[in-house]
Short mmCIF file of N, CA and C in Angstrom, two decimals:
data_model
loop_
_atom_site.label_atom_id
_atom_site.label_comp_id
_atom_site.label_asym_id
_atom_site.label_seq_id
_atom_site.Cartn_x
_atom_site.Cartn_y
_atom_site.Cartn_z
N MET A 1144 0.01 4.19 31.21
CA MET A 1144 0.15 5.59 30.85
C MET A 1144 -1.23 6.24 30.77
N ASP A 1145 -1.36 7.38 31.39
CA ASP A 1145 -2.60 8.14 31.37
C ASP A 1145 -2.63 8.97 30.10
N LEU A 1146 -3.56 8.65 29.19
CA LEU A 1146 -3.62 9.34 27.90
C LEU A 1146 -4.13 10.77 28.01
N THR A 1147 -4.62 11.16 29.19
CA THR A 1147 -5.09 12.53 29.36
C THR A 1147 -3.96 13.46 29.80
N GLN A 1148 -2.80 12.89 30.08
CA GLN A 1148 -1.68 13.71 30.53
C GLN A 1148 -0.85 14.16 29.33
N GLY A 1149 -0.07 15.18 29.57
CA GLY A 1149 0.82 15.69 28.53
C GLY A 1149 0.34 17.02 28.00
N THR A 1150 1.16 17.61 27.16
CA THR A 1150 0.81 18.90 26.57
C THR A 1150 -0.29 18.70 25.53
N LEU A 1151 -0.88 19.80 25.11
CA LEU A 1151 -1.92 19.75 24.08
C LEU A 1151 -1.37 19.14 22.79
N GLU A 1152 -0.14 19.49 22.45
CA GLU A 1152 0.47 18.94 21.23
C GLU A 1152 0.65 17.43 21.33
N GLU A 1153 1.08 16.95 22.50
CA GLU A 1153 1.25 15.50 22.69
C GLU A 1153 -0.09 14.78 22.58
N LYS A 1154 -1.13 15.37 23.16
CA LYS A 1154 -2.46 14.76 23.08
C LYS A 1154 -2.97 14.75 21.64
N ASN A 1155 -2.75 15.84 20.91
CA ASN A 1155 -3.15 15.90 19.50
C ASN A 1155 -2.40 14.86 18.67
N ASN A 1156 -1.11 14.71 18.92
CA ASN A 1156 -0.30 13.73 18.19
C ASN A 1156 -0.82 12.31 18.45
N ARG A 1157 -1.13 12.00 19.72
CA ARG A 1157 -1.67 10.68 20.04
C ARG A 1157 -3.00 10.45 19.35
N ALA A 1158 -3.84 11.49 19.33
CA ALA A 1158 -5.15 11.37 18.69
C ALA A 1158 -5.00 11.11 17.19
N LYS A 1159 -4.07 11.80 16.54
CA LYS A 1159 -3.87 11.61 15.10
C LYS A 1159 -3.35 10.21 14.80
N LYS A 1160 -2.43 9.73 15.62
CA LYS A 1160 -1.93 8.36 15.42
C LYS A 1160 -3.05 7.34 15.63
N MET A 1161 -3.88 7.56 16.65
CA MET A 1161 -4.98 6.64 16.93
C MET A 1161 -5.99 6.63 15.78
N MET A 1162 -6.28 7.79 15.21
CA MET A 1162 -7.21 7.85 14.08
C MET A 1162 -6.66 7.10 12.88
N LEU A 1163 -5.36 7.22 12.64
CA LEU A 1163 -4.75 6.47 11.54
C LEU A 1163 -4.92 4.97 11.78
N TRP A 1164 -4.67 4.53 13.02
CA TRP A 1164 -4.81 3.10 13.31
C TRP A 1164 -6.25 2.62 13.20
N PHE A 1165 -7.21 3.46 13.55
CA PHE A 1165 -8.62 3.09 13.34
C PHE A 1165 -8.88 2.88 11.85
N GLY A 1166 -8.36 3.78 11.02
CA GLY A 1166 -8.51 3.63 9.57
C GLY A 1166 -7.86 2.37 9.05
N ILE A 1167 -6.66 2.09 9.52
CA ILE A 1167 -5.94 0.89 9.09
C ILE A 1167 -6.70 -0.37 9.50
N ILE A 1168 -7.23 -0.39 10.71
CA ILE A 1168 -7.98 -1.55 11.16
C ILE A 1168 -9.23 -1.75 10.30
N SER A 1169 -9.90 -0.67 9.93
CA SER A 1169 -11.08 -0.81 9.07
C SER A 1169 -10.70 -1.33 7.69
N LEU A 1170 -9.54 -0.92 7.18
CA LEU A 1170 -9.07 -1.44 5.89
C LEU A 1170 -8.72 -2.92 6.00
N ILE A 1171 -8.11 -3.31 7.10
CA ILE A 1171 -7.80 -4.72 7.31
C ILE A 1171 -9.08 -5.55 7.29
N MET A 1172 -10.12 -5.03 7.95
CA MET A 1172 -11.39 -5.75 7.99
C MET A 1172 -12.00 -5.85 6.59
N SER A 1173 -11.89 -4.79 5.80
CA SER A 1173 -12.45 -4.82 4.43
C SER A 1173 -11.73 -5.86 3.58
N PHE A 1174 -10.41 -5.84 3.59
CA PHE A 1174 -9.66 -6.80 2.78
C PHE A 1174 -9.82 -8.22 3.32
N ALA A 1175 -9.97 -8.37 4.63
CA ALA A 1175 -10.23 -9.70 5.19
C ALA A 1175 -11.57 -10.24 4.67
N GLY A 1176 -12.54 -9.35 4.56
CA GLY A 1176 -13.84 -9.74 4.01
C GLY A 1176 -13.74 -10.19 2.57
N TRP A 1177 -13.00 -9.44 1.76
CA TRP A 1177 -12.86 -9.82 0.35
C TRP A 1177 -12.07 -11.11 0.18
N THR A 1178 -11.02 -11.28 0.97
CA THR A 1178 -10.26 -12.53 0.84
C THR A 1178 -11.07 -13.71 1.38
N SER A 1179 -11.88 -13.48 2.39
CA SER A 1179 -12.77 -14.55 2.87
C SER A 1179 -13.80 -14.92 1.80
N ALA A 1180 -14.35 -13.92 1.15
CA ALA A 1180 -15.31 -14.18 0.06
C ALA A 1180 -14.64 -14.94 -1.07
N PHE A 1181 -13.38 -14.64 -1.33
CA PHE A 1181 -12.60 -15.34 -2.34
C PHE A 1181 -12.52 -16.83 -2.00
N VAL A 1182 -12.21 -17.13 -0.72
CA VAL A 1182 -12.09 -18.53 -0.28
C VAL A 1182 -13.45 -19.23 -0.38
N VAL A 1183 -14.51 -18.57 0.09
CA VAL A 1183 -15.84 -19.18 0.05
C VAL A 1183 -16.27 -19.42 -1.39
N SER A 1184 -15.99 -18.47 -2.27
CA SER A 1184 -16.41 -18.59 -3.67
C SER A 1184 -15.62 -19.65 -4.43
N SER A 1185 -14.48 -20.05 -3.90
CA SER A 1185 -13.64 -21.02 -4.61
C SER A 1185 -14.29 -22.39 -4.73
N SER A 1186 -15.40 -22.62 -4.04
CA SER A 1186 -16.11 -23.90 -4.16
C SER A 1186 -17.12 -23.87 -5.30
N ARG A 1187 -17.25 -22.74 -5.97
CA ARG A 1187 -18.19 -22.64 -7.10
C ARG A 1187 -17.72 -23.54 -8.25
N PRO A 1188 -18.66 -24.08 -9.02
CA PRO A 1188 -18.25 -24.94 -10.14
C PRO A 1188 -17.53 -24.18 -11.27
N ASP A 1189 -17.77 -22.88 -11.39
CA ASP A 1189 -17.12 -22.10 -12.45
C ASP A 1189 -15.82 -21.43 -11.99
N TRP A 1190 -15.31 -21.84 -10.85
CA TRP A 1190 -14.09 -21.25 -10.29
C TRP A 1190 -12.87 -21.76 -11.05
N LEU A 1191 -11.96 -20.86 -11.41
CA LEU A 1191 -10.72 -21.26 -12.09
C LEU A 1191 -9.77 -21.87 -11.06
N LYS A 1192 -9.33 -23.06 -11.29
CA LYS A 1192 -8.43 -23.73 -10.35
C LYS A 1192 -6.97 -23.60 -10.76
N ASP A 1193 -6.72 -23.32 -12.03
CA ASP A 1193 -5.34 -23.36 -12.54
C ASP A 1193 -4.85 -22.00 -13.06
N PHE A 1194 -5.42 -20.92 -12.56
CA PHE A 1194 -4.99 -19.61 -13.05
C PHE A 1194 -3.60 -19.27 -12.52
N GLN A 1195 -2.91 -18.47 -13.28
CA GLN A 1195 -1.59 -17.98 -12.88
C GLN A 1195 -1.67 -16.47 -12.71
N LEU A 1196 -1.10 -15.97 -11.64
CA LEU A 1196 -1.04 -14.53 -11.47
C LEU A 1196 -0.10 -13.95 -12.52
N PRO A 1197 -0.39 -12.76 -13.01
CA PRO A 1197 0.49 -12.14 -14.01
C PRO A 1197 1.90 -11.93 -13.46
N GLN A 1198 2.88 -12.06 -14.33
CA GLN A 1198 4.28 -11.84 -13.96
C GLN A 1198 4.46 -10.42 -13.41
N ALA A 1199 3.70 -9.47 -13.92
CA ALA A 1199 3.81 -8.08 -13.46
C ALA A 1199 3.47 -7.95 -11.98
N PHE A 1200 2.62 -8.82 -11.46
CA PHE A 1200 2.28 -8.77 -10.04
C PHE A 1200 3.49 -9.17 -9.18
N ILE A 1201 4.29 -10.09 -9.68
CA ILE A 1201 5.51 -10.47 -8.96
C ILE A 1201 6.48 -9.30 -8.92
N VAL A 1202 6.65 -8.65 -10.07
CA VAL A 1202 7.55 -7.49 -10.15
C VAL A 1202 7.04 -6.38 -9.23
N SER A 1203 5.74 -6.14 -9.25
CA SER A 1203 5.19 -5.06 -8.42
C SER A 1203 5.38 -5.36 -6.93
N THR A 1204 5.36 -6.63 -6.55
CA THR A 1204 5.59 -6.99 -5.15
C THR A 1204 7.01 -6.62 -4.73
N ILE A 1205 7.97 -6.91 -5.59
CA ILE A 1205 9.36 -6.54 -5.31
C ILE A 1205 9.49 -5.02 -5.22
N VAL A 1206 8.83 -4.31 -6.14
CA VAL A 1206 8.91 -2.85 -6.17
C VAL A 1206 8.33 -2.24 -4.90
N ILE A 1207 7.20 -2.77 -4.43
CA ILE A 1207 6.57 -2.16 -3.25
C ILE A 1207 7.38 -2.43 -1.99
N VAL A 1208 8.06 -3.59 -1.92
CA VAL A 1208 8.93 -3.86 -0.79
C VAL A 1208 10.13 -2.89 -0.82
N LEU A 1209 10.68 -2.65 -2.00
CA LEU A 1209 11.77 -1.69 -2.13
C LEU A 1209 11.33 -0.28 -1.73
N SER A 1210 10.06 0.06 -2.02
CA SER A 1210 9.57 1.39 -1.65
C SER A 1210 9.48 1.55 -0.14
N SER A 1211 9.16 0.48 0.56
CA SER A 1211 9.15 0.55 2.03
C SER A 1211 10.56 0.76 2.56
N ILE A 1212 11.51 0.07 1.96
CA ILE A 1212 12.91 0.24 2.38
C ILE A 1212 13.37 1.67 2.13
N SER A 1213 13.00 2.24 0.99
CA SER A 1213 13.43 3.61 0.69
C SER A 1213 12.78 4.61 1.64
N PHE A 1214 11.54 4.34 2.07
CA PHE A 1214 10.89 5.24 3.04
C PHE A 1214 11.60 5.15 4.40
N ILE A 1215 12.02 3.94 4.77
CA ILE A 1215 12.79 3.78 6.02
C ILE A 1215 14.10 4.55 5.93
N LEU A 1216 14.76 4.47 4.78
CA LEU A 1216 16.01 5.21 4.60
C LEU A 1216 15.78 6.71 4.67
N ALA A 1217 14.64 7.17 4.14
CA ALA A 1217 14.30 8.60 4.23
C ALA A 1217 14.12 9.02 5.68
N LYS A 1218 13.42 8.19 6.45
CA LYS A 1218 13.19 8.52 7.86
C LYS A 1218 14.50 8.52 8.64
N ASN A 1219 15.36 7.56 8.37
CA ASN A 1219 16.66 7.51 9.05
C ASN A 1219 17.50 8.74 8.70
N ALA A 1220 17.45 9.16 7.44
CA ALA A 1220 18.20 10.35 7.03
C ALA A 1220 17.65 11.60 7.73
N LEU A 1221 16.33 11.68 7.88
CA LEU A 1221 15.73 12.83 8.57
C LEU A 1221 16.16 12.86 10.03
N LYS A 1222 16.20 11.70 10.66
CA LYS A 1222 16.63 11.65 12.06
C LYS A 1222 18.07 12.11 12.23
N LYS A 1223 18.88 11.96 11.19
CA LYS A 1223 20.29 12.40 11.23
C LYS A 1223 20.45 13.81 10.67
N ASP A 1224 19.30 14.46 10.37
CA ASP A 1224 19.28 15.81 9.82
C ASP A 1224 20.01 15.90 8.47
N GLN A 1225 19.90 14.86 7.68
CA GLN A 1225 20.47 14.84 6.33
C GLN A 1225 19.34 15.16 5.35
N ARG A 1226 19.10 16.46 5.16
CA ARG A 1226 17.95 16.93 4.40
C ARG A 1226 17.97 16.46 2.94
N LYS A 1227 19.12 16.55 2.29
CA LYS A 1227 19.19 16.15 0.88
C LYS A 1227 18.96 14.65 0.72
N ALA A 1228 19.55 13.87 1.60
CA ALA A 1228 19.36 12.42 1.54
C ALA A 1228 17.89 12.06 1.79
N THR A 1229 17.28 12.77 2.74
CA THR A 1229 15.86 12.54 3.02
C THR A 1229 15.03 12.79 1.78
N MET A 1230 15.28 13.92 1.12
CA MET A 1230 14.52 14.26 -0.08
C MET A 1230 14.76 13.24 -1.19
N LEU A 1231 16.00 12.80 -1.34
CA LEU A 1231 16.31 11.80 -2.36
C LEU A 1231 15.52 10.52 -2.13
N TRP A 1232 15.53 10.01 -0.89
CA TRP A 1232 14.82 8.77 -0.60
C TRP A 1232 13.31 8.93 -0.68
N LEU A 1233 12.80 10.12 -0.38
CA LEU A 1233 11.36 10.36 -0.56
C LEU A 1233 10.99 10.30 -2.03
N PHE A 1234 11.82 10.89 -2.89
CA PHE A 1234 11.55 10.82 -4.33
C PHE A 1234 11.69 9.40 -4.86
N VAL A 1235 12.65 8.65 -4.34
CA VAL A 1235 12.79 7.25 -4.75
C VAL A 1235 11.51 6.49 -4.38
N THR A 1236 11.00 6.73 -3.18
CA THR A 1236 9.76 6.08 -2.74
C THR A 1236 8.60 6.45 -3.65
N LEU A 1237 8.51 7.73 -4.01
CA LEU A 1237 7.44 8.19 -4.90
C LEU A 1237 7.54 7.50 -6.26
N ILE A 1238 8.72 7.45 -6.81
CA ILE A 1238 8.91 6.82 -8.12
C ILE A 1238 8.57 5.33 -8.05
N LEU A 1239 9.00 4.66 -6.99
CA LEU A 1239 8.68 3.24 -6.84
C LEU A 1239 7.17 3.02 -6.69
N GLY A 1240 6.48 3.94 -6.03
CA GLY A 1240 5.02 3.84 -5.93
C GLY A 1240 4.35 3.94 -7.28
N VAL A 1241 4.84 4.85 -8.12
CA VAL A 1241 4.29 5.00 -9.48
C VAL A 1241 4.61 3.75 -10.30
N VAL A 1242 5.82 3.23 -10.16
CA VAL A 1242 6.20 2.00 -10.88
C VAL A 1242 5.32 0.83 -10.43
N PHE A 1243 4.99 0.78 -9.15
CA PHE A 1243 4.10 -0.27 -8.65
C PHE A 1243 2.76 -0.21 -9.38
N ILE A 1244 2.17 0.98 -9.46
CA ILE A 1244 0.87 1.12 -10.13
C ILE A 1244 1.00 0.74 -11.61
N PHE A 1245 2.06 1.17 -12.26
CA PHE A 1245 2.27 0.81 -13.66
C PHE A 1245 2.32 -0.71 -13.83
N ASN A 1246 3.04 -1.39 -12.93
CA ASN A 1246 3.12 -2.85 -13.00
C ASN A 1246 1.77 -3.51 -12.75
N GLN A 1247 0.99 -2.95 -11.85
CA GLN A 1247 -0.35 -3.49 -11.61
C GLN A 1247 -1.21 -3.37 -12.86
N LEU A 1248 -1.15 -2.22 -13.51
CA LEU A 1248 -1.91 -2.04 -14.75
C LEU A 1248 -1.42 -2.99 -15.84
N SER A 1249 -0.10 -3.22 -15.88
CA SER A 1249 0.45 -4.20 -16.83
C SER A 1249 -0.09 -5.60 -16.51
N GLY A 1250 -0.22 -5.89 -15.22
CA GLY A 1250 -0.79 -7.18 -14.82
C GLY A 1250 -2.23 -7.33 -15.27
N PHE A 1251 -3.01 -6.25 -15.18
CA PHE A 1251 -4.38 -6.29 -15.68
C PHE A 1251 -4.39 -6.57 -17.18
N GLN A 1252 -3.48 -5.95 -17.90
CA GLN A 1252 -3.41 -6.17 -19.34
C GLN A 1252 -3.06 -7.63 -19.64
N GLN A 1253 -2.18 -8.22 -18.84
CA GLN A 1253 -1.84 -9.64 -19.02
C GLN A 1253 -3.07 -10.52 -18.79
N ILE A 1254 -3.89 -10.16 -17.79
CA ILE A 1254 -5.12 -10.92 -17.54
C ILE A 1254 -6.07 -10.78 -18.72
N ILE A 1255 -6.21 -9.57 -19.24
CA ILE A 1255 -7.08 -9.34 -20.40
C ILE A 1255 -6.56 -10.11 -21.61
N ASP A 1256 -5.24 -10.13 -21.78
CA ASP A 1256 -4.64 -10.88 -22.91
C ASP A 1256 -4.93 -12.37 -22.81
N LEU A 1257 -5.14 -12.87 -21.58
CA LEU A 1257 -5.51 -14.28 -21.40
C LEU A 1257 -6.99 -14.51 -21.71
N GLY A 1258 -7.73 -13.42 -21.93
CA GLY A 1258 -9.13 -13.53 -22.29
C GLY A 1258 -10.11 -13.31 -21.16
N TYR A 1259 -9.65 -12.76 -20.05
CA TYR A 1259 -10.53 -12.54 -18.90
C TYR A 1259 -10.71 -11.04 -18.66
N ASN A 1260 -11.93 -10.58 -18.78
CA ASN A 1260 -12.25 -9.19 -18.47
C ASN A 1260 -12.94 -9.13 -17.12
N PHE A 1261 -13.08 -7.91 -16.60
CA PHE A 1261 -13.70 -7.73 -15.28
C PHE A 1261 -15.17 -8.14 -15.31
N THR A 1262 -15.88 -7.75 -16.36
CA THR A 1262 -17.29 -8.10 -16.50
C THR A 1262 -17.56 -8.50 -17.94
N GLY A 1263 -18.74 -8.97 -18.19
CA GLY A 1263 -19.14 -9.32 -19.55
C GLY A 1263 -18.98 -10.81 -19.83
N PRO A 1264 -19.19 -11.18 -21.10
CA PRO A 1264 -19.16 -12.61 -21.45
C PRO A 1264 -17.79 -13.26 -21.27
N THR A 1265 -16.72 -12.48 -21.30
CA THR A 1265 -15.38 -13.05 -21.13
C THR A 1265 -14.87 -12.91 -19.69
N SER A 1266 -15.77 -12.59 -18.80
CA SER A 1266 -15.35 -12.45 -17.40
C SER A 1266 -15.46 -13.80 -16.70
N ASN A 1267 -14.83 -13.86 -15.55
CA ASN A 1267 -14.86 -15.05 -14.72
C ASN A 1267 -14.86 -14.57 -13.27
N VAL A 1268 -15.58 -15.27 -12.41
CA VAL A 1268 -15.69 -14.83 -11.02
C VAL A 1268 -14.32 -14.78 -10.34
N THR A 1269 -13.45 -15.72 -10.68
CA THR A 1269 -12.12 -15.74 -10.07
C THR A 1269 -11.36 -14.47 -10.42
N MET A 1270 -11.32 -14.16 -11.70
CA MET A 1270 -10.58 -12.97 -12.15
C MET A 1270 -11.25 -11.69 -11.70
N SER A 1271 -12.57 -11.71 -11.57
CA SER A 1271 -13.26 -10.52 -11.08
C SER A 1271 -12.84 -10.20 -9.65
N TYR A 1272 -12.67 -11.24 -8.83
CA TYR A 1272 -12.16 -11.02 -7.47
C TYR A 1272 -10.75 -10.44 -7.51
N ILE A 1273 -9.91 -10.97 -8.38
CA ILE A 1273 -8.54 -10.48 -8.48
C ILE A 1273 -8.53 -9.02 -8.91
N TYR A 1274 -9.35 -8.69 -9.91
CA TYR A 1274 -9.47 -7.29 -10.32
C TYR A 1274 -9.90 -6.42 -9.14
N LEU A 1275 -10.96 -6.83 -8.45
CA LEU A 1275 -11.50 -6.04 -7.35
C LEU A 1275 -10.45 -5.79 -6.27
N ILE A 1276 -9.81 -6.86 -5.83
CA ILE A 1276 -8.83 -6.74 -4.75
C ILE A 1276 -7.67 -5.85 -5.18
N ALA A 1277 -7.16 -6.05 -6.39
CA ALA A 1277 -6.01 -5.27 -6.85
C ALA A 1277 -6.38 -3.81 -7.09
N VAL A 1278 -7.54 -3.54 -7.66
CA VAL A 1278 -7.94 -2.16 -7.95
C VAL A 1278 -8.15 -1.38 -6.64
N VAL A 1279 -8.81 -1.98 -5.68
CA VAL A 1279 -9.02 -1.29 -4.40
C VAL A 1279 -7.68 -1.02 -3.73
N HIS A 1280 -6.76 -1.96 -3.84
CA HIS A 1280 -5.43 -1.72 -3.27
C HIS A 1280 -4.73 -0.58 -4.01
N ILE A 1281 -4.83 -0.55 -5.34
CA ILE A 1281 -4.22 0.54 -6.11
C ILE A 1281 -4.76 1.89 -5.65
N LEU A 1282 -6.05 1.96 -5.38
CA LEU A 1282 -6.64 3.22 -4.90
C LEU A 1282 -5.98 3.65 -3.59
N HIS A 1283 -5.67 2.70 -2.74
CA HIS A 1283 -5.00 3.05 -1.48
C HIS A 1283 -3.55 3.45 -1.72
N VAL A 1284 -2.92 2.87 -2.72
CA VAL A 1284 -1.56 3.30 -3.07
C VAL A 1284 -1.59 4.73 -3.59
N VAL A 1285 -2.62 5.08 -4.35
CA VAL A 1285 -2.76 6.47 -4.83
C VAL A 1285 -2.90 7.41 -3.64
N VAL A 1286 -3.68 7.02 -2.64
CA VAL A 1286 -3.79 7.84 -1.42
C VAL A 1286 -2.41 7.96 -0.76
N GLY A 1287 -1.68 6.86 -0.71
CA GLY A 1287 -0.33 6.88 -0.15
C GLY A 1287 0.59 7.81 -0.92
N LEU A 1288 0.46 7.83 -2.24
CA LEU A 1288 1.28 8.73 -3.06
C LEU A 1288 0.92 10.20 -2.79
N ILE A 1289 -0.35 10.47 -2.58
CA ILE A 1289 -0.76 11.84 -2.24
C ILE A 1289 -0.16 12.23 -0.89
N CYS A 1290 -0.22 11.32 0.07
CA CYS A 1290 0.41 11.58 1.38
C CYS A 1290 1.91 11.83 1.21
N LEU A 1291 2.53 11.05 0.36
CA LEU A 1291 3.96 11.20 0.11
C LEU A 1291 4.28 12.55 -0.51
N LEU A 1292 3.43 13.01 -1.43
CA LEU A 1292 3.63 14.34 -2.02
C LEU A 1292 3.52 15.43 -0.96
N VAL A 1293 2.58 15.27 -0.03
CA VAL A 1293 2.44 16.24 1.06
C VAL A 1293 3.70 16.22 1.94
N VAL A 1294 4.23 15.03 2.21
CA VAL A 1294 5.45 14.91 3.01
C VAL A 1294 6.62 15.58 2.28
N ILE A 1295 6.74 15.34 0.99
CA ILE A 1295 7.82 15.96 0.21
C ILE A 1295 7.70 17.48 0.27
N TYR A 1296 6.48 18.00 0.09
CA TYR A 1296 6.26 19.44 0.16
C TYR A 1296 6.64 19.98 1.55
N ASN A 1297 6.16 19.31 2.59
CA ASN A 1297 6.47 19.77 3.96
C ASN A 1297 7.95 19.66 4.27
N HIS A 1298 8.59 18.65 3.75
CA HIS A 1298 10.04 18.52 3.96
C HIS A 1298 10.77 19.64 3.23
N PHE A 1299 10.33 19.96 2.02
CA PHE A 1299 10.92 21.07 1.27
C PHE A 1299 10.77 22.39 2.03
N LYS A 1300 9.62 22.56 2.68
CA LYS A 1300 9.36 23.78 3.47
C LYS A 1300 10.03 23.71 4.85
N GLN A 1301 10.79 22.66 5.11
CA GLN A 1301 11.53 22.46 6.36
C GLN A 1301 10.61 22.39 7.58
N ASN A 1302 9.47 21.72 7.40
CA ASN A 1302 8.52 21.55 8.50
C ASN A 1302 8.85 20.36 9.40
N TYR A 1303 9.79 19.51 8.97
CA TYR A 1303 10.15 18.34 9.76
C TYR A 1303 11.56 18.48 10.31
N THR A 1304 11.73 17.99 11.52
CA THR A 1304 13.05 17.88 12.14
C THR A 1304 13.14 16.50 12.77
N ALA A 1305 14.29 16.19 13.32
CA ALA A 1305 14.46 14.89 13.96
C ALA A 1305 13.53 14.72 15.15
N THR A 1306 13.10 15.82 15.76
CA THR A 1306 12.21 15.74 16.92
C THR A 1306 10.77 16.12 16.59
N LYS A 1307 10.52 16.64 15.40
CA LYS A 1307 9.17 17.05 14.99
C LYS A 1307 8.88 16.46 13.62
N MET A 1308 8.29 15.26 13.63
CA MET A 1308 8.07 14.57 12.37
C MET A 1308 6.77 13.77 12.34
N LEU A 1309 5.73 14.29 12.98
CA LEU A 1309 4.48 13.54 13.07
C LEU A 1309 3.90 13.22 11.70
N GLY A 1310 3.76 14.21 10.83
CA GLY A 1310 3.20 13.97 9.50
C GLY A 1310 4.01 12.95 8.72
N PHE A 1311 5.32 13.05 8.86
CA PHE A 1311 6.22 12.10 8.21
C PHE A 1311 5.96 10.69 8.73
N GLU A 1312 5.84 10.55 10.04
CA GLU A 1312 5.61 9.24 10.65
C GLU A 1312 4.25 8.66 10.26
N LEU A 1313 3.22 9.51 10.22
CA LEU A 1313 1.89 9.04 9.84
C LEU A 1313 1.90 8.53 8.40
N ALA A 1314 2.53 9.29 7.50
CA ALA A 1314 2.61 8.86 6.10
C ALA A 1314 3.40 7.57 5.98
N ALA A 1315 4.49 7.47 6.73
CA ALA A 1315 5.33 6.26 6.68
C ALA A 1315 4.54 5.05 7.19
N THR A 1316 3.79 5.22 8.26
CA THR A 1316 2.98 4.12 8.80
C THR A 1316 1.97 3.64 7.77
N PHE A 1317 1.28 4.59 7.13
CA PHE A 1317 0.29 4.22 6.12
C PHE A 1317 0.97 3.53 4.93
N TRP A 1318 2.11 4.07 4.50
CA TRP A 1318 2.82 3.49 3.36
C TRP A 1318 3.26 2.06 3.66
N HIS A 1319 3.82 1.85 4.84
CA HIS A 1319 4.25 0.50 5.20
C HIS A 1319 3.05 -0.44 5.29
N PHE A 1320 1.92 0.08 5.76
CA PHE A 1320 0.72 -0.74 5.84
C PHE A 1320 0.30 -1.19 4.44
N ILE A 1321 0.21 -0.26 3.48
CA ILE A 1321 -0.24 -0.68 2.15
C ILE A 1321 0.78 -1.59 1.47
N ASP A 1322 2.05 -1.45 1.84
CA ASP A 1322 3.06 -2.37 1.32
C ASP A 1322 2.86 -3.77 1.89
N ILE A 1323 2.73 -3.86 3.20
CA ILE A 1323 2.52 -5.16 3.84
C ILE A 1323 1.20 -5.78 3.35
N LEU A 1324 0.19 -4.94 3.17
CA LEU A 1324 -1.09 -5.42 2.67
C LEU A 1324 -0.93 -6.06 1.30
N TRP A 1325 -0.18 -5.42 0.39
CA TRP A 1325 -0.02 -6.00 -0.93
C TRP A 1325 0.75 -7.33 -0.86
N VAL A 1326 1.78 -7.40 -0.02
CA VAL A 1326 2.53 -8.66 0.10
C VAL A 1326 1.58 -9.76 0.57
N TYR A 1327 0.73 -9.45 1.56
CA TYR A 1327 -0.27 -10.42 2.01
C TYR A 1327 -1.20 -10.81 0.87
N LEU A 1328 -1.74 -9.82 0.15
CA LEU A 1328 -2.69 -10.10 -0.93
C LEU A 1328 -2.03 -10.93 -2.03
N PHE A 1329 -0.80 -10.59 -2.38
CA PHE A 1329 -0.11 -11.35 -3.41
C PHE A 1329 0.08 -12.80 -2.98
N LEU A 1330 0.57 -13.00 -1.76
CA LEU A 1330 0.79 -14.36 -1.28
C LEU A 1330 -0.54 -15.11 -1.17
N PHE A 1331 -1.58 -14.42 -0.73
CA PHE A 1331 -2.90 -15.03 -0.65
C PHE A 1331 -3.37 -15.49 -2.03
N LEU A 1332 -3.30 -14.58 -3.01
CA LEU A 1332 -3.77 -14.92 -4.36
C LEU A 1332 -2.88 -15.98 -5.01
N TYR A 1333 -1.62 -16.00 -4.64
CA TYR A 1333 -0.69 -16.96 -5.23
C TYR A 1333 -0.90 -18.37 -4.69
N PHE A 1334 -1.16 -18.47 -3.38
CA PHE A 1334 -1.25 -19.79 -2.76
C PHE A 1334 -2.67 -20.31 -2.58
N VAL A 1335 -3.66 -19.42 -2.50
CA VAL A 1335 -5.05 -19.87 -2.31
C VAL A 1335 -5.70 -19.93 -3.67
N ARG A 1336 -5.93 -21.15 -4.13
CA ARG A 1336 -6.51 -21.33 -5.46
C ARG A 1336 -7.89 -21.90 -5.30
#
């Protein structure tokens, strides 16, 4: 396919999708670097070998997977021109995103209750990595929630149709990425000790 062909709108849409993928690839590289550093650091003598991830992280993993499903349901409803159903599933996704962040913060509290802080005399390099990875991911979820709010606003203004949904698709792609990213991070932190 010749990427120079097509209408101006088609070329702009391709460019926007490509820019999103460039951003996603750079995020993948960043998290790959942090998880690689986690593996390399695990040979340190002060590395915790028997830590348990907080129960809240398990709950948040389930919540974020459900949020991806609800976003898919919203997109399917939009394709069928079911405006109310689309709005309902978008709000469900938004609420699940907020619940995810709440569970992550609860997980941090569980880590603190075990006696591990991010820095200071009660900190540990293992838990500091977990804090870093989870906090940076939370920041990306916040960005996803902002994108979701923009999608909700645009849907309310009837800017999306079954054939015109670029912003919706871009937000959905980013949301699914941060969901898949968290599942990877959770499994990584759970199995790589």
